JSON list of C-alpha atoms in Angstrom, two decimals:
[
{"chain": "K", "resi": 1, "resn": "UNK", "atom": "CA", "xyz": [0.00, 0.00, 0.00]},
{"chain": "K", "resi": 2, "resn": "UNK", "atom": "CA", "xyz": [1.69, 3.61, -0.96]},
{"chain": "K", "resi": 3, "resn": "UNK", "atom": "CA", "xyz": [0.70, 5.95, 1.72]},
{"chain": "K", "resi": 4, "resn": "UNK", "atom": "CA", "xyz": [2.59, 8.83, 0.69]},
{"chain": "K", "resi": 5, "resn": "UNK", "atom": "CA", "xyz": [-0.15, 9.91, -1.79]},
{"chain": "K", "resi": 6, "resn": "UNK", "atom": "CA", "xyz": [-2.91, 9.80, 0.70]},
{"chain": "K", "resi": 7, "resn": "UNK", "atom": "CA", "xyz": [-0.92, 11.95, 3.52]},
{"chain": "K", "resi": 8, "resn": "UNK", "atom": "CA", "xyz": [0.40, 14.40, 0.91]},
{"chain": "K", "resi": 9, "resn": "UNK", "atom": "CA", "xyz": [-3.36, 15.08, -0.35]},
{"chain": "K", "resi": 10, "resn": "UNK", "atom": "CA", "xyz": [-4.15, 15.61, 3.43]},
{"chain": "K", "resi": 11, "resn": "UNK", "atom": "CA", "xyz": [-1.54, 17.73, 4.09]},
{"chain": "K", "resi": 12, "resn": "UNK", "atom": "CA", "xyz": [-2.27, 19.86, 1.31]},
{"chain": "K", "resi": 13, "resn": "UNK", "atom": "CA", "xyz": [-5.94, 19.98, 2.19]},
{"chain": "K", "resi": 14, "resn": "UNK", "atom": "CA", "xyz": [-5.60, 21.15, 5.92]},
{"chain": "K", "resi": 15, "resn": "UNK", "atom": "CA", "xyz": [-3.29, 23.44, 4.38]},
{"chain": "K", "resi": 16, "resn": "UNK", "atom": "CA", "xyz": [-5.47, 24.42, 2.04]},
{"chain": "K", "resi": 17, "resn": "UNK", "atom": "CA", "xyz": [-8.41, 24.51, 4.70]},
{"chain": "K", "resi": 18, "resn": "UNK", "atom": "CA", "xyz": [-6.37, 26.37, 7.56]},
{"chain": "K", "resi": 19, "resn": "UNK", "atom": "CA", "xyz": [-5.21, 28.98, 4.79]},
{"chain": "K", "resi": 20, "resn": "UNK", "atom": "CA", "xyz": [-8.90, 29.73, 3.70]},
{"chain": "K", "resi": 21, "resn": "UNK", "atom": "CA", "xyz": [-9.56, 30.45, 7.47]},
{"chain": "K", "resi": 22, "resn": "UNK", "atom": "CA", "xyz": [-7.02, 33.04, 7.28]},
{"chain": "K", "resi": 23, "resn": "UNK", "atom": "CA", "xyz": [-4.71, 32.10, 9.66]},
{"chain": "K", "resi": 24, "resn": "UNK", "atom": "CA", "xyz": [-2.05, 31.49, 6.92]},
{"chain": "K", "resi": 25, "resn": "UNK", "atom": "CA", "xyz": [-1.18, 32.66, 3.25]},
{"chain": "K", "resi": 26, "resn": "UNK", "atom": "CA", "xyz": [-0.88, 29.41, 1.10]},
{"chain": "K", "resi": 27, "resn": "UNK", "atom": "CA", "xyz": [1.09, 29.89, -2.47]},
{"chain": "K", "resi": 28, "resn": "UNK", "atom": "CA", "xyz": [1.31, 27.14, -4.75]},
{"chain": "K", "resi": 29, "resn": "UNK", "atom": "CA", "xyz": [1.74, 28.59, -7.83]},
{"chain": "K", "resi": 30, "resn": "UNK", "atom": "CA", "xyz": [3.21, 25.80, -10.21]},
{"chain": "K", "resi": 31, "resn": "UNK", "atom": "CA", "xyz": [3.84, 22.19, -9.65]},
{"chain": "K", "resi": 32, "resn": "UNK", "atom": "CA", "xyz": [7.12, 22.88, -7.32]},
{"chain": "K", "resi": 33, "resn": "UNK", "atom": "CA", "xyz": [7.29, 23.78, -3.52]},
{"chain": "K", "resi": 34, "resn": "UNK", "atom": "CA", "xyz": [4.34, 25.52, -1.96]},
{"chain": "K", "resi": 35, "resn": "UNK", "atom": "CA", "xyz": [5.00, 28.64, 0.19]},
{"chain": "K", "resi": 36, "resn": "UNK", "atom": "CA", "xyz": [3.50, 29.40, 3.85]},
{"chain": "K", "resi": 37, "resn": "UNK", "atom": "CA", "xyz": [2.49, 32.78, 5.98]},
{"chain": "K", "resi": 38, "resn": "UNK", "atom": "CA", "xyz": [1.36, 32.41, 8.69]},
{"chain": "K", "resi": 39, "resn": "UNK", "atom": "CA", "xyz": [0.67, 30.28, 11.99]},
{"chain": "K", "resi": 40, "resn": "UNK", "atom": "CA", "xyz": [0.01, 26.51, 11.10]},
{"chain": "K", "resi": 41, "resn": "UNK", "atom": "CA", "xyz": [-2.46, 24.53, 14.08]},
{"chain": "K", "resi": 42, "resn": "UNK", "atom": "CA", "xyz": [0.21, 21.42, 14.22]},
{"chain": "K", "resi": 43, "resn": "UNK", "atom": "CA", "xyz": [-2.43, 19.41, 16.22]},
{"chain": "K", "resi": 44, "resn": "UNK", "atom": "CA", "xyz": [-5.38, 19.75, 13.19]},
{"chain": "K", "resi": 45, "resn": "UNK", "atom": "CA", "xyz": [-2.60, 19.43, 10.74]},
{"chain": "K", "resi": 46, "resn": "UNK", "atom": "CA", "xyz": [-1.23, 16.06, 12.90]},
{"chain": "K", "resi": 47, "resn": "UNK", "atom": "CA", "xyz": [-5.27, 15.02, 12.89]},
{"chain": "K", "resi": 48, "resn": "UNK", "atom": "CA", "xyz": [-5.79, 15.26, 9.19]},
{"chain": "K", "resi": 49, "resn": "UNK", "atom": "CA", "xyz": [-2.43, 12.77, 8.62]},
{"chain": "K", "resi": 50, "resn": "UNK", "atom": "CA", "xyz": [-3.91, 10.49, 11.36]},
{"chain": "K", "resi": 51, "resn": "UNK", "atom": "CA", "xyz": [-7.12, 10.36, 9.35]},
{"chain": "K", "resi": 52, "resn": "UNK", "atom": "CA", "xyz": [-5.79, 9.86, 5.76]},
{"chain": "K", "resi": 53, "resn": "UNK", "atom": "CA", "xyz": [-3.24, 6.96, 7.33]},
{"chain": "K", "resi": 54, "resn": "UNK", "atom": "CA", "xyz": [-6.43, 5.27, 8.92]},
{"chain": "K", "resi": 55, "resn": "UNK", "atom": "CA", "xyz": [-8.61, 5.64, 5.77]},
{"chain": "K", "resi": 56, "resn": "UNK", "atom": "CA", "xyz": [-10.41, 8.61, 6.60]},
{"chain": "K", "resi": 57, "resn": "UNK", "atom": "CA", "xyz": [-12.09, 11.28, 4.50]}
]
């Protein structure tokens, strides 16, 4: 089983989702590194890992 697609699309998400709640500024303009503004919640982005790895949404 590869897991590393399933945590990278979470990651991205929560990014994605904590970014939209303005707490950070998310740029990921082309297919190369993303950059990050801002204050990132570890524990929600530690939750949304836990959940991909254990099948979740």
């Amino acid at each position: 089983m590869n897991l590393e697609e399933p945590v990278r699309k979470a990651i991205l998400a929560e990014l994605e989702r904590q970014a939209a709640s303005g707490r950070l500024t998310l740029d990921k303009s082309g297919s190369g590194p993303i950059r990050l503004d801002g204050r990132i919640d570890v524990d929600e982005l530690v939750m949304a890992v836990l959940g991909a790895l254990a099948g979740g949404p």
